[in-house]
């Protein structure tokens, strides 16, 4: 019966087996024939791989703005959470983490029915982490190394133009390339071509190169901003790590001291 009318219509059901494997395959067959280990255990003669956390002091102007910005934002977020309103939580975390890198143009957080938080611009002067990055790149170039710089703010809030400007201002003639396209179609080919053309610095979001990329030239890696995902961080850190590598690798995590960045790490 359909819509009150008796019909002779027949309903045919077809069952299709979904692609995949049974869970028992993993435990009863695959795992029994697998060996888990680190790359270094299978290839003990790999060049050294070192990670360094750099706690960089803020400038006095930056610190004053940061303290006020975080205090206001934290108070307003607490008020919203007490009212079971979680709308500002994601924006709070991201804004507090990246406000120092955006100090040249300022940062703002808006809270409904509350006080907005402001990080006032502190000018175009080169900031401490920017200076540290410049020195890292200069040292890399002097040692005939190419540098990979990882940045999180590459979309709506994009700080890559600022970084490129600072590097070119402080290191005349430096060849800087920026990978921003999310397309994976020719990503490897583009980076390889830039490498052959004399690229000295690549700036990109770590999520764009975390998997499926071979970057043997990336023996100097600088995290200007850290991703929230530890998986992305670990994967992107070792894009130059492989059995093909002949030079040591240095990875630097740049953190502003006494900020949410330090707590994130």
GROMACS .gro file of N, CA and C in nm, residues 14 17 20 23 29 42 47 53 77 125 149 176-177 195 215 237 259 262-263:
model
   57
   14UNK      N    1   1.911  -0.493  -0.336
   14UNK     CA    2   2.038  -0.553  -0.373
   14UNK      C    3   2.144  -0.520  -0.268
   17UNK      N    4   2.873  -0.586  -0.136
   17UNK     CA    5   2.977  -0.594  -0.034
   17UNK      C    6   3.064  -0.469  -0.038
   20UNK      N    7   3.695  -0.325   0.157
   20UNK     CA    8   3.765  -0.322   0.284
   20UNK      C    9   3.810  -0.461   0.325
   23UNK      N   10   3.859  -0.691   1.030
   23UNK     CA   11   3.952  -0.652   1.135
   23UNK      C   12   4.044  -0.765   1.177
   29UNK      N   13   4.677  -1.200   1.089
   29UNK     CA   14   4.765  -1.226   0.975
   29UNK      C   15   4.873  -1.120   0.961
   42UNK      N   16   6.701   0.066   1.106
   42UNK     CA   17   6.727  -0.010   0.984
   42UNK      C   18   6.846   0.046   0.906
   47UNK      N   19   7.294   1.039   0.857
   47UNK     CA   20   7.353   1.159   0.917
   47UNK      C   21   7.273   1.202   1.041
   53UNK      N   22   6.477   2.370   2.052
   53UNK     CA   23   6.370   2.464   2.091
   53UNK      C   24   6.434   2.596   2.129
   77UNK      N   25   3.660   3.509   2.762
   77UNK     CA   26   3.633   3.369   2.733
   77UNK      C   27   3.577   3.299   2.856
  125UNK      N   28   5.911   4.767   1.261
  125UNK     CA   29   6.045   4.726   1.300
  125UNK      C   30   6.053   4.573   1.304
  149UNK      N   31   6.093   2.698   0.583
  149UNK     CA   32   6.030   2.774   0.692
  149UNK      C   33   5.883   2.735   0.698
  176UNK      N   34   6.355   3.346  -0.242
  176UNK     CA   35   6.251   3.293  -0.153
  176UNK      C   36   6.130   3.250  -0.236
  177UNK      N   37   6.082   3.130  -0.212
  177UNK     CA   38   5.962   3.080  -0.280
  177UNK      C   39   5.856   3.047  -0.174
  195UNK      N   40   6.396   2.412  -0.666
  195UNK     CA   41   6.525   2.368  -0.613
  195UNK      C   42   6.632   2.377  -0.722
  215UNK      N   43   6.199   1.588   0.015
  215UNK     CA   44   6.267   1.718   0.013
  215UNK      C   45   6.408   1.701   0.068
  237UNK      N   46   5.857   1.770   0.987
  237UNK     CA   47   5.994   1.790   1.035
  237UNK      C   48   6.094   1.705   0.959
  259UNK      N   49   5.470   3.290   2.668
  259UNK     CA   50   5.346   3.305   2.592
  259UNK      C   51   5.275   3.171   2.584
  262UNK      N   52   5.471   2.876   2.436
  262UNK     CA   53   5.555   2.793   2.523
  262UNK      C   54   5.472   2.683   2.589
  263UNK      N   55   5.350   2.716   2.626
  263UNK     CA   56   5.262   2.616   2.688
  263UNK      C   57   5.218   2.512   2.583
   0.00000   0.00000   0.00000
